[in-house]
């Protein structure tokens, strides 16, 4: 029986820091409101000359170093994004070229903020059926490109960054259990139009019904984490760390409560990074591993939720 386990992680944030104080100069908001309602203090956004492919290259090289691998050890690239550098070729292919990998399957995943969880499930399946041995999964986002900088209810939330994880074939799990899902009936609560075709009249910027999204996110994620726990046969007390999607501190607190976890067992990066969509989980995972919080053998629960709605949850033994 084949399993997949994390061989290495890496991440990269853009250079430009945008604080709540900076946002006070752009829209009618204040630091106190943003911190109280979201937990976010600052976020990173792409600076001059920076792009997704460049950040993804750095994040991947860090993951390869951690895994003691070279680029040609990778035999599949899955890159979750809603903001690729080009519509096509996919950002996964742009990254492949940058890494100097001559050939391997590579494609992007469009599942909004849940994209990394979708990638994790795909990687696990490719490895289990023997079609890949080392799968590079990234969450790579530049939300600053599609944020409406005049809309105070959304522009305060988002940030840019890339997280990368290499999953490798193993005799032991690894990915213990995972679940992904989507419900298109919520498509109009959170979306970014293309500005083309049926969306030709719409501005291609993020639109969100914040408090409606908040309520569905709390309920859906609460159920998603308990579902995956039940499926794994584990108890709440077996979970060492929650690595949640970093959308809102209040949503994260509600999910932690469902798992009877105290907040010192929850990895938080949104104070410094904001919501980086599909990049938020792998960014938080990499940070916690590099800080020495998450150690080999620990059980981690990952969850994410985003436009669609899409969502996912997984339990991983690191
Ligand atoms: N500064 C000051 N006041 C503000 C701001 C701001 N930046 N934004 C909104 N307000 C005001 C509103 O205008 C409103 O004023 P009113 O009562 O006079 O009308 C008041 O604050 C309350 O607004 P709400 O939208 O009800 O505020 P809420 O407490 O719901 O917080 C927030 C808003 C932070 C957006 C929250 O709803 C949220 O986090 N939603 C979920 C986000 C999420 O999980 N997204 C999913 C993932 S993202 C993705 O997939 C891309």
mmCIF file of C-alpha atoms and ligand atoms in Angstrom:
data_model
loop_
_atom_site.group_PDB
_atom_site.id
_atom_site.type_symbol
_atom_site.label_atom_id
_atom_site.label_comp_id
_atom_site.label_asym_id
_atom_site.label_seq_id
_atom_site.Cartn_x
_atom_site.Cartn_y
_atom_site.Cartn_z
ATOM 1 C CA UNK A 1 0.000 0.000 0.000
ATOM 2 C CA UNK A 2 1.381 3.399 -1.011
ATOM 3 C CA UNK A 3 0.880 6.578 0.977
ATOM 4 C CA UNK A 4 1.976 10.189 0.547
ATOM 5 C CA UNK A 5 3.859 12.219 3.104
ATOM 6 C CA UNK A 6 5.296 15.718 3.268
ATOM 7 C CA UNK A 7 8.920 15.643 2.136
ATOM 8 C CA UNK A 8 9.521 19.404 2.343
ATOM 9 C CA UNK A 9 7.842 22.803 2.490
ATOM 10 C CA UNK A 10 8.791 26.306 1.366
ATOM 11 C CA UNK A 11 7.203 29.704 0.958
ATOM 12 C CA UNK A 12 7.836 33.178 -0.355
ATOM 13 C CA UNK A 13 6.183 36.522 0.375
ATOM 14 C CA UNK A 14 6.490 39.616 -1.792
ATOM 15 C CA UNK A 15 8.587 42.514 -0.529
ATOM 16 C CA UNK A 16 5.968 45.257 -0.161
ATOM 17 C CA UNK A 17 4.260 45.600 3.251
ATOM 18 C CA UNK A 18 0.819 47.245 3.310
ATOM 19 C CA UNK A 19 -0.287 48.097 6.861
ATOM 20 C CA UNK A 20 -3.742 49.006 8.157
ATOM 21 C CA UNK A 21 -2.408 52.544 8.588
ATOM 22 C CA UNK A 22 -1.516 52.599 4.861
ATOM 23 C CA UNK A 23 -5.088 51.514 4.050
ATOM 24 C CA UNK A 24 -6.483 54.363 6.172
ATOM 25 C CA UNK A 25 -5.044 56.671 3.488
ATOM 26 C CA UNK A 26 -6.796 54.796 0.649
ATOM 27 C CA UNK A 27 -10.306 54.028 2.005
ATOM 28 C CA UNK A 28 -12.537 55.114 4.900
ATOM 29 C CA UNK A 29 -11.354 52.593 7.492
ATOM 30 C CA UNK A 30 -9.216 52.400 10.603
ATOM 31 C CA UNK A 31 -6.704 50.034 12.142
ATOM 32 C CA UNK A 32 -8.926 49.345 15.185
ATOM 33 C CA UNK A 33 -11.910 48.214 13.039
ATOM 34 C CA UNK A 34 -9.765 45.960 10.859
ATOM 35 C CA UNK A 35 -7.990 44.306 13.807
ATOM 36 C CA UNK A 36 -11.217 43.811 15.797
ATOM 37 C CA UNK A 37 -13.300 42.461 12.905
ATOM 38 C CA UNK A 38 -10.609 40.386 11.137
ATOM 39 C CA UNK A 39 -7.376 40.063 13.174
ATOM 40 C CA UNK A 40 -5.355 41.436 10.232
ATOM 41 C CA UNK A 41 -2.651 44.072 10.928
ATOM 42 C CA UNK A 42 -0.704 44.066 7.676
ATOM 43 C CA UNK A 43 -0.371 42.131 4.435
ATOM 44 C CA UNK A 44 2.285 41.694 1.720
ATOM 45 C CA UNK A 45 1.577 42.691 -1.868
ATOM 46 C CA UNK A 46 3.563 42.367 -5.084
ATOM 47 C CA UNK A 47 6.089 45.142 -5.579
ATOM 48 C CA UNK A 48 7.646 46.451 -8.788
ATOM 49 C CA UNK A 49 8.953 43.583 -10.936
ATOM 50 C CA UNK A 50 7.527 40.806 -8.722
ATOM 51 C CA UNK A 51 5.150 38.133 -10.014
ATOM 52 C CA UNK A 52 3.667 34.757 -9.124
ATOM 53 C CA UNK A 53 6.188 32.720 -11.108
ATOM 54 C CA UNK A 54 9.136 34.398 -9.372
ATOM 55 C CA UNK A 55 7.708 33.880 -5.880
ATOM 56 C CA UNK A 56 6.774 30.283 -6.745
ATOM 57 C CA UNK A 57 10.319 29.588 -7.932
ATOM 58 C CA UNK A 58 11.776 30.771 -4.603
ATOM 59 C CA UNK A 59 9.143 28.884 -2.542
ATOM 60 C CA UNK A 60 9.813 25.691 -4.546
ATOM 61 C CA UNK A 61 13.592 25.966 -4.148
ATOM 62 C CA UNK A 62 13.117 26.265 -0.378
ATOM 63 C CA UNK A 63 10.839 23.190 -0.386
ATOM 64 C CA UNK A 64 13.338 21.233 -2.521
ATOM 65 C CA UNK A 65 16.149 22.113 -0.122
ATOM 66 C CA UNK A 66 14.049 20.998 2.864
ATOM 67 C CA UNK A 67 13.256 17.720 1.062
ATOM 68 C CA UNK A 68 16.884 17.274 -0.018
ATOM 69 C CA UNK A 69 15.787 17.060 -3.652
ATOM 70 C CA UNK A 70 16.619 18.671 -6.993
ATOM 71 C CA UNK A 71 14.037 20.046 -9.476
ATOM 72 C CA UNK A 72 14.174 16.958 -11.712
ATOM 73 C CA UNK A 73 13.007 14.780 -8.806
ATOM 74 C CA UNK A 74 9.564 16.413 -9.236
ATOM 75 C CA UNK A 75 7.285 14.404 -11.523
ATOM 76 C CA UNK A 76 4.037 16.421 -11.250
ATOM 77 C CA UNK A 77 3.343 20.123 -10.586
ATOM 78 C CA UNK A 78 -0.085 21.233 -9.290
ATOM 79 C CA UNK A 79 -0.437 24.974 -8.779
ATOM 80 C CA UNK A 80 -3.587 26.366 -7.162
ATOM 81 C CA UNK A 81 -4.300 29.965 -8.129
ATOM 82 C CA UNK A 82 -7.031 32.448 -8.997
ATOM 83 C CA UNK A 83 -4.531 35.063 -10.171
ATOM 84 C CA UNK A 84 -2.037 33.422 -12.576
ATOM 85 C CA UNK A 85 0.611 35.429 -14.416
ATOM 86 C CA UNK A 86 -0.967 34.312 -17.719
ATOM 87 C CA UNK A 87 -4.347 32.828 -18.605
ATOM 88 C CA UNK A 88 -2.289 30.247 -20.487
ATOM 89 C CA UNK A 89 0.150 28.573 -20.447
ATOM 90 C CA UNK A 90 -0.791 27.680 -16.893
ATOM 91 C CA UNK A 91 1.289 29.083 -14.061
ATOM 92 C CA UNK A 92 2.353 25.510 -13.262
ATOM 93 C CA UNK A 93 3.950 25.301 -16.720
ATOM 94 C CA UNK A 94 5.583 28.738 -16.330
ATOM 95 C CA UNK A 95 7.062 27.508 -13.048
ATOM 96 C CA UNK A 96 8.215 24.223 -14.601
ATOM 97 C CA UNK A 97 10.210 26.148 -17.214
ATOM 98 C CA UNK A 98 11.726 28.401 -14.531
ATOM 99 C CA UNK A 99 12.786 25.355 -12.502
ATOM 100 C CA UNK A 100 14.527 23.864 -15.552
ATOM 101 C CA UNK A 101 12.381 20.700 -15.569
ATOM 102 C CA UNK A 102 12.267 19.655 -19.235
ATOM 103 C CA UNK A 103 9.056 17.606 -19.051
ATOM 104 C CA UNK A 104 6.450 16.516 -16.529
ATOM 105 C CA UNK A 105 2.679 16.980 -16.204
ATOM 106 C CA UNK A 106 1.865 20.420 -14.821
ATOM 107 C CA UNK A 107 -1.445 22.241 -14.453
ATOM 108 C CA UNK A 108 -3.276 24.895 -12.452
ATOM 109 C CA UNK A 109 -6.138 24.246 -10.058
ATOM 110 C CA UNK A 110 -9.031 26.729 -9.901
ATOM 111 C CA UNK A 111 -10.744 26.171 -6.552
ATOM 112 C CA UNK A 112 -10.332 29.665 -5.023
ATOM 113 C CA UNK A 113 -9.183 29.643 -1.378
ATOM 114 C CA UNK A 114 -9.620 25.851 -1.127
ATOM 115 C CA UNK A 115 -7.182 25.248 -4.013
ATOM 116 C CA UNK A 116 -4.367 23.887 -1.849
ATOM 117 C CA UNK A 117 -6.672 21.293 -0.256
ATOM 118 C CA UNK A 118 -7.785 20.274 -3.768
ATOM 119 C CA UNK A 119 -4.118 19.947 -4.807
ATOM 120 C CA UNK A 120 -3.325 17.848 -1.751
ATOM 121 C CA UNK A 121 -6.109 15.378 -2.645
ATOM 122 C CA UNK A 122 -4.920 15.165 -6.276
ATOM 123 C CA UNK A 123 -1.306 14.636 -5.192
ATOM 124 C CA UNK A 124 -2.357 11.875 -2.798
ATOM 125 C CA UNK A 125 -4.348 10.105 -5.516
ATOM 126 C CA UNK A 126 -1.570 10.351 -8.131
ATOM 127 C CA UNK A 127 0.906 8.908 -5.605
ATOM 128 C CA UNK A 128 -1.410 6.130 -4.380
ATOM 129 C CA UNK A 129 -2.072 4.818 -7.892
ATOM 130 C CA UNK A 130 1.637 4.940 -8.703
ATOM 131 C CA UNK A 131 1.471 7.678 -11.361
ATOM 132 C CA UNK A 132 3.805 10.033 -9.459
ATOM 133 C CA UNK A 133 6.415 9.769 -6.737
ATOM 134 C CA UNK A 134 7.164 13.403 -5.854
ATOM 135 C CA UNK A 135 4.362 15.923 -6.376
ATOM 136 C CA UNK A 136 4.888 19.659 -5.968
ATOM 137 C CA UNK A 137 1.693 21.375 -4.769
ATOM 138 C CA UNK A 138 1.555 25.158 -4.519
ATOM 139 C CA UNK A 139 -0.927 27.795 -3.465
ATOM 140 C CA UNK A 140 0.182 30.893 -5.390
ATOM 141 C CA UNK A 141 -1.744 34.130 -5.322
ATOM 142 C CA UNK A 142 -1.584 37.826 -6.137
ATOM 143 C CA UNK A 143 -4.999 38.910 -4.890
ATOM 144 C CA UNK A 144 -3.780 42.518 -5.026
ATOM 145 C CA UNK A 145 -4.283 42.256 -8.822
ATOM 146 C CA UNK A 146 -8.047 41.679 -8.500
ATOM 147 C CA UNK A 147 -8.876 43.635 -5.346
ATOM 148 C CA UNK A 148 -11.105 46.690 -5.735
ATOM 149 C CA UNK A 149 -8.962 49.260 -3.915
ATOM 150 C CA UNK A 150 -12.006 51.532 -3.488
ATOM 151 C CA UNK A 151 -14.077 48.881 -1.638
ATOM 152 C CA UNK A 152 -13.240 49.028 2.085
ATOM 153 C CA UNK A 153 -15.182 45.842 2.843
ATOM 154 C CA UNK A 154 -12.822 43.690 0.726
ATOM 155 C CA UNK A 155 -9.541 45.526 0.083
ATOM 156 C CA UNK A 156 -8.533 45.300 3.746
ATOM 157 C CA UNK A 157 -8.660 41.499 3.701
ATOM 158 C CA UNK A 158 -6.317 40.226 1.023
ATOM 159 C CA UNK A 159 -2.599 39.718 0.513
ATOM 160 C CA UNK A 160 -0.185 38.014 -1.906
ATOM 161 C CA UNK A 161 2.218 35.098 -1.426
ATOM 162 C CA UNK A 162 3.160 31.545 -2.349
ATOM 163 C CA UNK A 163 3.392 28.350 -0.292
ATOM 164 C CA UNK A 164 4.841 25.094 -1.676
ATOM 165 C CA UNK A 165 4.721 21.521 -0.384
ATOM 166 C CA UNK A 166 6.370 18.433 -1.869
ATOM 167 C CA UNK A 167 4.417 15.240 -1.234
ATOM 168 C CA UNK A 168 6.394 12.011 -1.745
ATOM 169 C CA UNK A 169 5.588 8.317 -1.913
ATOM 170 C CA UNK A 170 5.948 6.633 1.469
ATOM 171 C CA UNK A 171 5.225 3.348 3.254
ATOM 172 C CA UNK A 172 3.551 5.236 6.112
ATOM 173 C CA UNK A 173 0.808 7.901 6.001
ATOM 174 C CA UNK A 174 1.384 10.928 5.497
ATOM 175 C CA UNK A 175 -1.953 12.152 4.347
ATOM 176 C CA UNK A 176 -4.201 10.192 6.711
ATOM 177 C CA UNK A 177 -7.515 11.406 5.434
ATOM 178 C CA UNK A 178 -8.893 14.199 3.252
ATOM 179 C CA UNK A 179 -12.135 15.570 1.876
ATOM 180 C CA UNK A 180 -12.990 18.292 -0.641
ATOM 181 C CA UNK A 181 -16.293 19.663 -1.842
ATOM 182 C CA UNK A 182 -18.061 22.532 -3.596
ATOM 183 C CA UNK A 183 -21.545 24.053 -3.712
ATOM 184 C CA UNK A 184 -22.153 26.294 -6.730
ATOM 185 C CA UNK A 185 -25.441 27.621 -5.345
ATOM 186 C CA UNK A 186 -23.322 30.172 -3.468
ATOM 187 C CA UNK A 187 -21.601 31.466 -6.632
ATOM 188 C CA UNK A 188 -22.909 35.028 -6.219
ATOM 189 C CA UNK A 189 -21.784 35.555 -2.595
ATOM 190 C CA UNK A 190 -18.079 35.705 -3.433
ATOM 191 C CA UNK A 191 -16.682 35.988 -6.948
ATOM 192 C CA UNK A 192 -14.332 37.747 -9.341
ATOM 193 C CA UNK A 193 -15.804 38.294 -12.835
ATOM 194 C CA UNK A 194 -13.622 37.835 -15.914
ATOM 195 C CA UNK A 195 -14.885 41.094 -17.457
ATOM 196 C CA UNK A 196 -15.500 39.031 -20.638
ATOM 197 C CA UNK A 197 -18.440 37.151 -22.184
ATOM 198 C CA UNK A 198 -21.409 37.051 -19.774
ATOM 199 C CA UNK A 199 -19.286 39.122 -17.347
ATOM 200 C CA UNK A 200 -18.538 41.839 -19.947
ATOM 201 C CA UNK A 201 -20.514 44.473 -18.013
ATOM 202 C CA UNK A 202 -18.854 43.651 -14.686
ATOM 203 C CA UNK A 203 -15.652 44.996 -13.203
ATOM 204 C CA UNK A 204 -13.109 42.136 -12.946
ATOM 205 C CA UNK A 205 -12.585 42.710 -9.216
ATOM 206 C CA UNK A 206 -13.450 40.690 -6.104
ATOM 207 C CA UNK A 207 -17.074 41.086 -4.964
ATOM 208 C CA UNK A 208 -18.167 39.646 -1.626
ATOM 209 C CA UNK A 209 -21.255 39.628 0.597
ATOM 210 C CA UNK A 210 -19.060 39.573 3.722
ATOM 211 C CA UNK A 211 -21.425 38.691 6.536
ATOM 212 C CA UNK A 212 -23.296 36.041 4.466
ATOM 213 C CA UNK A 213 -19.945 34.463 3.540
ATOM 214 C CA UNK A 214 -18.891 34.582 7.178
ATOM 215 C CA UNK A 215 -21.932 32.606 8.350
ATOM 216 C CA UNK A 216 -21.646 29.866 5.701
ATOM 217 C CA UNK A 217 -17.859 29.650 6.282
ATOM 218 C CA UNK A 218 -18.265 29.063 10.036
ATOM 219 C CA UNK A 219 -20.953 26.389 9.556
ATOM 220 C CA UNK A 220 -19.281 24.624 6.617
ATOM 221 C CA UNK A 221 -15.799 24.551 8.137
ATOM 222 C CA UNK A 222 -17.139 23.431 11.523
ATOM 223 C CA UNK A 223 -18.751 20.443 9.791
ATOM 224 C CA UNK A 224 -15.769 19.813 7.456
ATOM 225 C CA UNK A 225 -13.250 19.444 10.292
ATOM 226 C CA UNK A 226 -15.502 17.096 12.280
ATOM 227 C CA UNK A 227 -16.235 15.038 9.116
ATOM 228 C CA UNK A 228 -12.567 14.446 8.352
ATOM 229 C CA UNK A 229 -11.853 13.650 11.998
ATOM 230 C CA UNK A 230 -14.625 11.037 12.037
ATOM 231 C CA UNK A 231 -13.448 9.585 8.706
ATOM 232 C CA UNK A 232 -9.909 9.219 10.113
ATOM 233 C CA UNK A 233 -11.081 7.383 13.230
ATOM 234 C CA UNK A 234 -9.098 9.829 15.352
ATOM 235 C CA UNK A 235 -10.232 11.734 18.442
ATOM 236 C CA UNK A 236 -10.140 15.512 18.867
ATOM 237 C CA UNK A 237 -7.344 15.028 21.399
ATOM 238 C CA UNK A 238 -5.188 13.343 18.708
ATOM 239 C CA UNK A 239 -4.902 16.619 16.764
ATOM 240 C CA UNK A 240 -1.712 18.507 17.638
ATOM 241 C CA UNK A 241 -2.160 21.505 15.324
ATOM 242 C CA UNK A 242 -4.866 23.252 13.339
ATOM 243 C CA UNK A 243 -3.525 24.960 10.198
ATOM 244 C CA UNK A 244 -6.592 26.898 9.024
ATOM 245 C CA UNK A 245 -7.353 29.031 6.005
ATOM 246 C CA UNK A 246 -6.462 32.567 7.110
ATOM 247 C CA UNK A 247 -9.598 34.550 6.212
ATOM 248 C CA UNK A 248 -10.770 35.941 9.538
ATOM 249 C CA UNK A 249 -9.593 35.343 13.121
ATOM 250 C CA UNK A 250 -13.180 34.985 14.317
ATOM 251 C CA UNK A 251 -13.860 32.178 11.807
ATOM 252 C CA UNK A 252 -10.647 30.431 12.906
ATOM 253 C CA UNK A 253 -11.609 30.731 16.589
ATOM 254 C CA UNK A 254 -15.014 29.167 15.866
ATOM 255 C CA UNK A 255 -13.379 26.205 14.071
ATOM 256 C CA UNK A 256 -10.812 25.736 16.868
ATOM 257 C CA UNK A 257 -13.680 25.627 19.380
ATOM 258 C CA UNK A 258 -15.383 22.818 17.399
ATOM 259 C CA UNK A 259 -12.154 20.807 17.809
ATOM 260 C CA UNK A 260 -11.713 21.743 21.517
ATOM 261 C CA UNK A 261 -8.339 23.245 20.584
ATOM 262 C CA UNK A 262 -6.880 26.173 22.483
ATOM 263 C CA UNK A 263 -5.528 28.990 20.300
ATOM 264 C CA UNK A 264 -1.901 28.109 21.130
ATOM 265 C CA UNK A 265 -2.485 24.973 19.004
ATOM 266 C CA UNK A 266 -3.664 27.011 16.024
ATOM 267 C CA UNK A 267 -1.227 28.448 13.469
ATOM 268 C CA UNK A 268 -2.033 32.099 12.785
ATOM 269 C CA UNK A 269 -0.388 34.110 10.023
ATOM 270 C CA UNK A 270 -3.219 36.425 8.980
ATOM 271 C CA UNK A 271 -2.064 39.194 11.328
ATOM 272 C CA UNK A 272 1.013 39.680 9.099
ATOM 273 C CA UNK A 273 -0.213 38.238 5.773
ATOM 274 C CA UNK A 274 -3.968 38.817 5.487
ATOM 275 C CA UNK A 275 -5.977 36.359 3.413
ATOM 276 C CA UNK A 276 -3.724 34.971 0.676
ATOM 277 C CA UNK A 277 -6.460 32.622 -0.643
ATOM 278 C CA UNK A 278 -5.049 29.238 -1.739
ATOM 279 C CA UNK A 279 -1.572 30.208 -0.487
ATOM 280 C CA UNK A 280 -2.665 30.742 3.111
ATOM 281 C CA UNK A 281 -2.566 27.104 4.289
ATOM 282 C CA UNK A 282 0.829 26.157 2.776
ATOM 283 C CA UNK A 283 2.281 29.513 3.910
ATOM 284 C CA UNK A 284 1.115 28.866 7.493
ATOM 285 C CA UNK A 285 2.296 25.248 7.361
ATOM 286 C CA UNK A 286 5.774 26.230 6.180
ATOM 287 C CA UNK A 287 6.070 29.003 8.761
ATOM 288 C CA UNK A 288 5.075 26.679 11.627
ATOM 289 C CA UNK A 289 7.487 23.956 10.501
ATOM 290 C CA UNK A 290 10.376 26.412 10.126
ATOM 291 C CA UNK A 291 9.641 27.938 13.543
ATOM 292 C CA UNK A 292 9.890 24.415 15.001
ATOM 293 C CA UNK A 293 6.278 24.385 16.221
ATOM 294 C CA UNK A 294 5.140 21.509 13.997
ATOM 295 C CA UNK A 295 7.468 18.527 14.396
ATOM 296 C CA UNK A 296 7.795 15.155 12.646
ATOM 297 C CA UNK A 297 5.088 12.796 13.944
ATOM 298 C CA UNK A 298 2.601 15.577 14.805
ATOM 299 C CA UNK A 299 -0.984 15.276 13.573
ATOM 300 C CA UNK A 300 -2.105 18.377 11.686
ATOM 301 C CA UNK A 301 -5.601 19.312 10.564
ATOM 302 C CA UNK A 302 -5.706 21.606 7.506
ATOM 303 C CA UNK A 303 -8.873 23.356 6.341
ATOM 304 C CA UNK A 304 -9.850 25.943 3.756
ATOM 305 C CA UNK A 305 -12.932 27.657 2.357
ATOM 306 C CA UNK A 306 -13.481 30.030 -0.547
ATOM 307 C CA UNK A 307 -15.383 31.258 -3.590
ATOM 308 C CA UNK A 308 -17.762 28.717 -5.094
ATOM 309 C CA UNK A 309 -18.181 27.898 -2.355
ATOM 310 C CA UNK A 310 -15.342 25.385 -2.306
ATOM 311 C CA UNK A 311 -13.858 23.837 0.804
ATOM 312 C CA UNK A 312 -11.562 21.105 2.018
ATOM 313 C CA UNK A 313 -10.203 19.481 5.149
ATOM 314 C CA UNK A 314 -7.373 17.011 5.677
ATOM 315 C CA UNK A 315 -5.481 15.289 8.463
ATOM 316 C CA UNK A 316 -1.767 14.841 7.896
ATOM 317 C CA UNK A 317 0.828 13.123 10.055
ATOM 318 C CA UNK A 318 3.920 15.268 9.468
HETATM 319 N N1 LIG B 1 -13.642 49.766 7.901
HETATM 320 C C1 LIG B 1 -14.628 50.290 8.628
HETATM 321 N N2 LIG B 1 -15.919 49.913 8.531
HETATM 322 C C2 LIG B 1 -16.196 48.934 7.654
HETATM 323 C C3 LIG B 1 -15.200 48.336 6.843
HETATM 324 C C4 LIG B 1 -13.885 48.798 6.999
HETATM 325 N N3 LIG B 1 -12.860 48.281 6.284
HETATM 326 N N4 LIG B 1 -15.779 47.400 6.074
HETATM 327 C C5 LIG B 1 -17.083 47.401 6.373
HETATM 328 N N5 LIG B 1 -17.348 48.332 7.323
HETATM 329 C C6 LIG B 1 -18.615 48.666 7.933
HETATM 330 C C7 LIG B 1 -19.784 48.296 7.029
HETATM 331 O O1 LIG B 1 -20.029 49.330 6.097
HETATM 332 C C8 LIG B 1 -20.898 48.159 8.039
HETATM 333 O O2 LIG B 1 -21.372 49.448 8.382
HETATM 334 P P1 LIG B 1 -22.954 49.693 8.588
HETATM 335 O O3 LIG B 1 -23.334 48.828 9.752
HETATM 336 O O4 LIG B 1 -23.009 51.166 8.866
HETATM 337 O O5 LIG B 1 -23.594 49.270 7.309
HETATM 338 C C9 LIG B 1 -20.203 47.596 9.274
HETATM 339 O O6 LIG B 1 -18.800 47.872 9.101
HETATM 340 C C10 LIG B 1 -20.379 46.104 9.442
HETATM 341 O O7 LIG B 1 -20.135 45.475 8.187
HETATM 342 P P2 LIG B 1 -20.183 43.913 8.025
HETATM 343 O O8 LIG B 1 -19.866 43.544 6.604
HETATM 344 O O9 LIG B 1 -21.452 43.385 8.607
HETATM 345 O O10 LIG B 1 -18.960 43.516 8.970
HETATM 346 P P3 LIG B 1 -18.534 42.094 9.466
HETATM 347 O O11 LIG B 1 -18.425 42.089 10.902
HETATM 348 O O12 LIG B 1 -19.324 41.009 8.794
HETATM 349 O O13 LIG B 1 -17.030 41.997 8.928
HETATM 350 C C11 LIG B 1 -15.824 40.964 7.124
HETATM 351 C C12 LIG B 1 -16.778 42.088 7.541
HETATM 352 C C13 LIG B 1 -14.518 41.142 7.859
HETATM 353 C C14 LIG B 1 -15.592 41.028 5.633
HETATM 354 C C15 LIG B 1 -16.442 39.594 7.509
HETATM 355 O O14 LIG B 1 -17.773 39.543 7.058
HETATM 356 C C16 LIG B 1 -15.715 38.403 6.922
HETATM 357 O O15 LIG B 1 -14.596 38.104 7.296
HETATM 358 N N6 LIG B 1 -16.370 37.646 6.042
HETATM 359 C C17 LIG B 1 -15.849 36.375 5.547
HETATM 360 C C18 LIG B 1 -14.684 36.505 4.638
HETATM 361 C C19 LIG B 1 -14.299 35.125 4.153
HETATM 362 O O16 LIG B 1 -14.232 34.163 4.893
HETATM 363 N N7 LIG B 1 -14.115 34.951 2.864
HETATM 364 C C20 LIG B 1 -13.920 33.581 2.355
HETATM 365 C C21 LIG B 1 -12.611 33.383 1.883
HETATM 366 S S1 LIG B 1 -12.067 34.624 0.787
HETATM 367 C C22 LIG B 1 -11.934 33.952 -0.778
HETATM 368 O O17 LIG B 1 -12.401 32.906 -1.052
HETATM 369 C C23 LIG B 1 -11.296 34.759 -1.876
#
